[in-house]
Structures are given as structure tokens and as C-alpha cells.
């Protein structure tokens, strides 16, 4: 007589990178290409049955991720958890990469166990376009940007605030309270980078916030007016969202995380372009056929 045995369920966590350019966001949507659907399809092709993956955050269309985190459950699966990264990478498109995979407890959740999320936004301020940074930045060259003004605008946002001014319509979230844990702005040459860390982010929050911050940095809006808008929840005055290309989900933080730091911490490279000043034409050492010929004649003469 066969003895009944319960099915063994295990949970696998993933650290995921993706280029958001050709995706309609993270979350599965009808008739749209999404990151969630691509990964779920790859997993189902291995297991032979459908699964649902749960992400730490739902990035918008065009937004990138350097270390998104997700998990899924498997039943009676002989595949070791650490092997899932290599198995999925062989089946996923080139704009998604699984950095690592590991087994976690069944009460660990990619979204609900997360203590914070961190985003980075990159602006490219040189008036000359650059194809190699276009897909990862907002080319903002219409007016000079003062990063010190942006940093000053960010400082009062630290703490727990009602940020309805930066909450796009269509969200299922019942409130607009957000705990901002870090807010930084710095410049490196032609690049201005803004990083925000919070316990969670509202739908469309970062891009709406960036659209207003750029107005402060370019002098179009005062620091006092910026602060009044979000403190008084004047959503109607926040009209412009920054382009998606400049935004990247940088990393997600957990109390217990099964991955080494190098897998998930600062995996988005930061751009750097040297300050190159081309010498005037008359200062460049000539390298002409006549010079080469003269050198050859001198060598021949020395040998005779």
C-alpha cells in the first residue's frame, strides 16, 4: 500500500537586471511585453507548469533595474536553487539577466520582506548628444543645472511624509505616506545623479519628483515653492514627469538576504567622461609623409 507524502514546496529568490527600454514595465499586462511575463514563461518552460513570480517593486515602462529582486515557488523540483540563474539565462532574452538565485524560507517575500528600495536617476547635461548614454539618462541641456539647489530641495523630504503631490492616478495604494530614508544629488562632470531610498515608492513618484526638481535646479522654481507644493499636496502643479530612460531601480534591502554584496550592491555602472580639451591644430605634432621620408633618408645616410 502506497504511503501518501505531502508535496515539497520550496521558494527561490532571484536578483534580476533588465534594460527597460523595450519593456512595458515589470508587471504582466495583456498584449504588452513585460519583464514578469518573460521570466514566468522561461520558468514554466523548465517546470512544465505555470508559476507566478513576485517582484520587490513594479517599475514603469522604460525604467531599468540593476538589482530587482523576485521570488517564485516550486513543487517537488530536483533543481538546486542556485542553478536557476544559469538555467533561466539560457532561455531569457538579451535584455534580462539573472545575477544569482538562492533558496529562501517560505515566509520570505520579495515585496513584503523588503525594508527599502533605492533608485538612481541620471541626467546628462552636455549640449552635445551621446549615443552611448542616451538609453540610460535624460539629456537635459536646455539650461544649466545647479546640483546644490537640488540637494537643498531634497533635504526637507527626509522622514515620513504624505507625498500625494507625487502620486500618479491609477494606483491601488490606499495612502500616500512614504518614509524617505536617503536623498542625495551629486555631479560628476556632465552627469548629475539623484538617488532616493525609501521604504516604498508611490506609483510614478520618482519621475514626477524629478520633473519638479529639475525646475528647481534650473532656476525655474524656487526652493520655497517646491517645498510648499509637496507639503500642501498640490498635485495639480506637478505637471511633468522626467523621462523613463534616466531611472534605474538600483537595489532592494532586506534584513536577511541570501546573496553576497557584490551580487546586488551598486551594479549599475556610473558614467564618466573625461574633460578633454583638444589642442589647436597648429600645436599638434605633424605626422606627414614628408616627415616620414625625411626620417628614412636620415637613416639611410647614417648607414652609408
Short mmCIF file of C-alpha atoms in Angstrom, two decimals:
data_model
loop_
_atom_site.label_atom_id
_atom_site.label_comp_id
_atom_site.label_asym_id
_atom_site.label_seq_id
_atom_site.Cartn_x
_atom_site.Cartn_y
_atom_site.Cartn_z
CA UNK A 1 0.00 0.00 0.00
CA UNK A 2 1.45 3.36 -1.08
CA UNK A 3 2.11 5.87 1.67
CA UNK A 4 0.89 9.39 0.95
CA UNK A 5 3.61 12.01 1.12
CA UNK A 6 3.00 15.77 1.02
CA UNK A 7 4.38 17.71 -1.91
CA UNK A 8 7.59 19.51 -1.05
CA UNK A 9 7.35 23.22 -1.81
CA UNK A 10 10.42 25.44 -1.85
CA UNK A 11 10.92 29.13 -2.62
CA UNK A 12 13.60 30.54 -4.92
CA UNK A 13 14.78 34.16 -4.81
CA UNK A 14 16.29 35.92 -7.84
CA UNK A 15 18.42 39.04 -8.30
CA UNK A 16 17.46 40.41 -11.72
CA UNK A 17 18.85 43.02 -14.09
CA UNK A 18 16.97 44.33 -17.09
CA UNK A 19 17.17 47.07 -19.66
CA UNK A 20 13.72 48.62 -19.57
CA UNK A 21 13.86 50.28 -22.99
CA UNK A 22 11.79 47.66 -24.82
CA UNK A 23 9.60 46.61 -21.91
CA UNK A 24 6.20 47.94 -20.91
CA UNK A 25 7.29 47.77 -17.28
CA UNK A 26 7.73 44.94 -14.81
CA UNK A 27 4.13 43.83 -14.23
CA UNK A 28 2.42 41.40 -16.61
CA UNK A 29 -0.10 43.20 -18.86
CA UNK A 30 -2.27 41.95 -21.74
CA UNK A 31 -0.78 42.41 -25.22
CA UNK A 32 2.38 44.05 -23.81
CA UNK A 33 5.95 42.84 -23.40
CA UNK A 34 6.83 42.83 -19.70
CA UNK A 35 9.71 41.57 -17.58
CA UNK A 36 7.46 39.48 -15.35
CA UNK A 37 5.92 37.63 -18.28
CA UNK A 38 9.29 36.86 -19.89
CA UNK A 39 10.67 35.34 -16.69
CA UNK A 40 7.47 33.45 -15.85
CA UNK A 41 7.43 31.96 -19.34
CA UNK A 42 11.06 30.82 -19.03
CA UNK A 43 10.40 29.20 -15.63
CA UNK A 44 7.23 27.47 -16.91
CA UNK A 45 9.14 26.06 -19.87
CA UNK A 46 11.53 24.38 -17.43
CA UNK A 47 8.97 23.14 -14.91
CA UNK A 48 6.16 22.23 -17.28
CA UNK A 49 3.57 24.16 -15.27
CA UNK A 50 2.82 27.89 -14.81
CA UNK A 51 4.25 29.89 -11.92
CA UNK A 52 3.87 33.45 -10.65
CA UNK A 53 6.92 35.49 -9.69
CA UNK A 54 6.60 38.27 -7.11
CA UNK A 55 8.84 41.31 -7.52
CA UNK A 56 10.06 43.77 -4.91
CA UNK A 57 8.79 46.68 -7.00
CA UNK A 58 6.84 47.41 -10.16
CA UNK A 59 8.94 49.54 -12.46
CA UNK A 60 7.24 51.58 -15.19
CA UNK A 61 7.67 51.23 -18.93
CA UNK A 62 11.22 52.12 -19.97
CA UNK A 63 12.67 52.03 -16.44
CA UNK A 64 15.77 49.87 -15.86
CA UNK A 65 16.76 47.66 -12.93
CA UNK A 66 20.27 46.93 -11.68
CA UNK A 67 19.18 44.60 -8.88
CA UNK A 68 15.46 43.91 -8.87
CA UNK A 69 14.50 41.08 -6.51
CA UNK A 70 11.78 38.49 -7.05
CA UNK A 71 10.76 35.04 -5.85
CA UNK A 72 8.72 32.06 -7.03
CA UNK A 73 7.65 28.71 -5.59
CA UNK A 74 8.44 25.26 -6.98
CA UNK A 75 6.91 21.90 -6.03
CA UNK A 76 8.92 18.67 -5.85
CA UNK A 77 11.63 20.21 -8.02
CA UNK A 78 15.02 18.44 -8.25
CA UNK A 79 16.81 21.58 -9.50
CA UNK A 80 19.04 23.14 -6.80
CA UNK A 81 18.06 26.76 -6.16
CA UNK A 82 21.48 28.14 -7.05
CA UNK A 83 21.23 26.58 -10.54
CA UNK A 84 18.16 28.57 -11.56
CA UNK A 85 20.18 31.65 -12.57
CA UNK A 86 22.17 29.79 -15.24
CA UNK A 87 19.14 27.79 -16.40
CA UNK A 88 16.99 30.90 -16.89
CA UNK A 89 19.75 32.98 -18.50
CA UNK A 90 19.99 30.38 -21.27
CA UNK A 91 16.29 30.90 -22.00
CA UNK A 92 15.79 34.64 -21.43
CA UNK A 93 16.18 37.45 -24.00
CA UNK A 94 19.32 39.56 -24.03
CA UNK A 95 17.75 42.47 -22.15
CA UNK A 96 17.14 40.39 -18.98
CA UNK A 97 19.83 38.80 -16.83
CA UNK A 98 19.53 36.80 -13.61
CA UNK A 99 22.54 37.73 -11.47
CA UNK A 100 22.01 34.96 -8.93
CA UNK A 101 19.43 32.62 -7.41
CA UNK A 102 19.11 31.10 -3.94
CA UNK A 103 16.63 29.25 -1.76
CA UNK A 104 14.76 31.27 0.87
CA UNK A 105 12.25 30.32 3.55
CA UNK A 106 8.57 30.09 2.62
CA UNK A 107 7.77 33.10 4.81
CA UNK A 108 10.31 35.29 2.97
CA UNK A 109 8.68 37.60 0.40
CA UNK A 110 10.46 39.72 -2.21
CA UNK A 111 8.00 42.57 -1.73
CA UNK A 112 6.76 42.36 1.85
CA UNK A 113 10.10 41.41 3.43
CA UNK A 114 11.86 44.39 1.81
CA UNK A 115 12.87 47.20 4.16
CA UNK A 116 13.74 49.72 1.47
CA UNK A 117 14.18 50.33 -2.25
CA UNK A 118 16.75 52.65 -3.81
CA UNK A 119 16.50 54.37 -7.19
CA UNK A 120 19.07 56.35 -9.16
CA UNK A 121 18.21 58.97 -11.77
CA UNK A 122 20.88 60.14 -14.24
CA UNK A 123 20.87 63.42 -16.16
CA UNK A 124 23.34 64.18 -18.94
CA UNK A 125 23.91 67.93 -19.22
CA UNK A 126 26.42 68.30 -22.06
CA UNK A 127 24.75 70.02 -25.05
CA UNK A 128 26.40 67.52 -27.40
CA UNK A 129 24.36 64.32 -27.74
CA UNK A 130 25.98 60.99 -26.93
CA UNK A 131 24.52 57.74 -28.21
CA UNK A 132 26.29 55.67 -25.54
CA UNK A 133 24.45 57.37 -22.66
CA UNK A 134 21.14 58.04 -24.42
CA UNK A 135 19.39 54.87 -23.23
CA UNK A 136 20.28 55.47 -19.57
CA UNK A 137 19.85 59.19 -18.99
CA UNK A 138 17.76 62.29 -19.55
CA UNK A 139 19.63 64.56 -21.94
CA UNK A 140 18.92 67.87 -20.20
CA UNK A 141 20.93 70.70 -21.72
CA UNK A 142 18.34 73.47 -22.15
CA UNK A 143 19.51 75.31 -19.02
CA UNK A 144 22.36 74.92 -16.52
CA UNK A 145 21.56 72.68 -13.56
CA UNK A 146 22.73 73.63 -10.07
CA UNK A 147 23.08 70.39 -8.14
CA UNK A 148 23.37 72.28 -4.84
CA UNK A 149 19.85 73.65 -5.31
CA UNK A 150 18.53 70.15 -6.00
CA UNK A 151 20.24 68.84 -2.86
CA UNK A 152 18.75 71.68 -0.83
CA UNK A 153 15.28 70.82 -2.17
CA UNK A 154 15.74 67.16 -1.26
CA UNK A 155 16.76 67.73 2.37
CA UNK A 156 13.28 68.54 3.77
CA UNK A 157 11.92 65.36 2.15
CA UNK A 158 13.85 63.15 4.57
CA UNK A 159 11.49 61.44 7.02
CA UNK A 160 7.90 60.22 6.86
CA UNK A 161 5.70 62.45 4.68
CA UNK A 162 2.38 62.47 2.86
CA UNK A 163 3.54 62.79 -0.77
CA UNK A 164 0.25 62.88 -2.65
CA UNK A 165 1.73 65.59 -4.90
CA UNK A 166 3.91 62.90 -6.50
CA UNK A 167 1.29 60.14 -6.72
CA UNK A 168 0.03 59.35 -10.22
CA UNK A 169 -3.60 58.41 -10.79
CA UNK A 170 -4.38 54.74 -11.29
CA UNK A 171 -2.65 53.40 -8.20
CA UNK A 172 -4.37 50.87 -5.96
CA UNK A 173 -2.47 52.10 -2.91
CA UNK A 174 -4.81 53.47 -0.24
CA UNK A 175 -2.49 56.21 1.07
CA UNK A 176 0.46 58.38 0.03
CA UNK A 177 2.68 58.15 3.11
CA UNK A 178 6.34 57.45 2.32
CA UNK A 179 9.39 57.26 4.56
CA UNK A 180 12.30 58.82 2.67
CA UNK A 181 15.47 57.34 4.17
CA UNK A 182 18.09 58.92 1.89
CA UNK A 183 18.07 61.64 -0.77
CA UNK A 184 21.29 62.66 -2.49
CA UNK A 185 22.36 64.66 -5.53
CA UNK A 186 25.86 64.91 -6.89
CA UNK A 187 27.58 65.89 -10.13
CA UNK A 188 30.42 64.16 -11.94
CA UNK A 189 31.38 66.19 -14.97
CA UNK A 190 28.43 66.34 -17.35
CA UNK A 191 26.38 63.88 -15.27
CA UNK A 192 24.06 64.77 -12.42
CA UNK A 193 22.81 61.81 -10.39
CA UNK A 194 19.99 61.78 -7.87
CA UNK A 195 19.50 58.82 -5.55
CA UNK A 196 16.41 58.22 -3.43
CA UNK A 197 15.88 55.49 -0.87
CA UNK A 198 12.52 54.83 0.81
CA UNK A 199 10.53 52.09 2.46
CA UNK A 200 8.37 52.13 -0.66
CA UNK A 201 7.55 54.37 -3.61
CA UNK A 202 4.24 55.66 -4.91
CA UNK A 203 3.09 54.95 -8.45
CA UNK A 204 5.06 57.34 -10.70
CA UNK A 205 6.59 59.11 -7.71
CA UNK A 206 10.25 59.30 -8.69
CA UNK A 207 9.70 60.63 -12.20
CA UNK A 208 7.18 63.25 -11.04
CA UNK A 209 9.55 64.32 -8.28
CA UNK A 210 12.45 64.57 -10.75
CA UNK A 211 10.40 66.68 -13.13
CA UNK A 212 9.91 69.24 -10.35
CA UNK A 213 13.47 69.01 -9.02
CA UNK A 214 14.91 69.88 -12.42
CA UNK A 215 12.82 73.05 -12.39
CA UNK A 216 14.45 73.94 -9.07
CA UNK A 217 17.95 73.12 -10.30
CA UNK A 218 17.50 75.22 -13.43
CA UNK A 219 16.11 78.21 -11.52
CA UNK A 220 12.58 77.97 -12.92
CA UNK A 221 11.11 77.28 -9.48
CA UNK A 222 12.18 78.45 -6.02
CA UNK A 223 13.08 76.14 -3.17
CA UNK A 224 10.22 77.57 -1.09
CA UNK A 225 7.68 76.95 -3.85
CA UNK A 226 8.90 73.37 -4.34
CA UNK A 227 8.51 72.61 -0.64
CA UNK A 228 5.07 74.22 -0.47
CA UNK A 229 3.81 72.11 -3.37
CA UNK A 230 4.53 68.74 -1.75
CA UNK A 231 3.79 69.81 1.83
CA UNK A 232 0.40 71.22 0.80
CA UNK A 233 -0.25 68.25 -1.56
CA UNK A 234 -0.83 70.49 -4.62
CA UNK A 235 -0.84 67.66 -7.15
CA UNK A 236 -2.24 69.86 -9.95
CA UNK A 237 1.03 71.85 -10.03
CA UNK A 238 3.16 68.77 -10.69
CA UNK A 239 2.62 68.54 -14.43
CA UNK A 240 5.74 66.94 -15.89
CA UNK A 241 7.35 63.55 -15.34
CA UNK A 242 11.02 63.00 -16.11
CA UNK A 243 11.71 60.56 -18.97
CA UNK A 244 11.84 56.89 -18.01
CA UNK A 245 15.27 56.24 -19.57
CA UNK A 246 17.15 58.01 -16.78
CA UNK A 247 15.63 55.94 -13.97
CA UNK A 248 17.05 52.70 -12.56
CA UNK A 249 15.94 50.55 -9.62
CA UNK A 250 19.36 50.39 -8.03
CA UNK A 251 18.83 47.83 -5.26
CA UNK A 252 16.46 46.49 -2.61
CA UNK A 253 17.31 46.00 1.07
CA UNK A 254 16.38 43.14 3.41
CA UNK A 255 17.17 42.16 6.97
CA UNK A 256 18.08 38.64 5.81
CA UNK A 257 19.34 38.35 2.25
CA UNK A 258 20.88 35.15 0.84
CA UNK A 259 23.17 36.89 -1.65
CA UNK A 260 26.69 38.33 -1.23
CA UNK A 261 27.03 42.09 -1.50
CA UNK A 262 28.79 42.03 -4.87
CA UNK A 263 25.73 40.43 -6.46
CA UNK A 264 23.30 43.25 -5.72
CA UNK A 265 25.10 46.37 -4.45
CA UNK A 266 25.85 49.18 -6.96
CA UNK A 267 25.77 47.00 -10.05
CA UNK A 268 24.76 49.87 -12.35
CA UNK A 269 27.98 51.44 -13.71
CA UNK A 270 28.22 55.20 -13.33
CA UNK A 271 29.11 57.19 -16.41
CA UNK A 272 32.33 59.16 -16.57
CA UNK A 273 33.58 61.29 -19.44
CA UNK A 274 36.98 62.98 -19.10
CA UNK A 275 37.23 66.72 -19.54
CA UNK A 276 39.04 66.76 -22.87
CA UNK A 277 40.35 69.96 -24.39
CA UNK A 278 41.57 69.43 -27.96
CA UNK A 279 44.77 71.29 -28.75
CA UNK A 280 44.65 73.84 -31.60
CA UNK A 281 45.66 72.43 -34.95
CA UNK A 282 48.95 74.31 -35.06
CA UNK A 283 50.01 72.78 -31.74
CA UNK A 284 49.58 69.19 -32.88
CA UNK A 285 52.81 67.47 -33.89
CA UNK A 286 52.67 66.89 -37.66
CA UNK A 287 52.89 63.32 -38.89
CA UNK A 288 53.03 63.70 -42.66
CA UNK A 289 54.59 61.64 -45.43
CA UNK A 290 57.33 64.28 -45.82
CA UNK A 291 58.36 63.84 -42.20
CA UNK A 292 58.47 60.06 -42.58
CA UNK A 293 60.51 60.39 -45.79
CA UNK A 294 63.00 62.72 -44.10
CA UNK A 295 63.44 60.23 -41.27
CA UNK A 296 64.10 57.38 -43.74
CA UNK A 297 66.66 59.46 -45.66
CA UNK A 298 68.50 60.22 -42.40
CA UNK A 299 68.62 56.51 -41.54
CA UNK A 300 70.00 55.60 -44.99
CA UNK A 301 72.60 58.32 -44.80
CA UNK A 302 73.78 57.09 -41.42
CA UNK A 303 74.29 53.57 -42.80
CA UNK A 304 76.43 54.65 -45.82
#
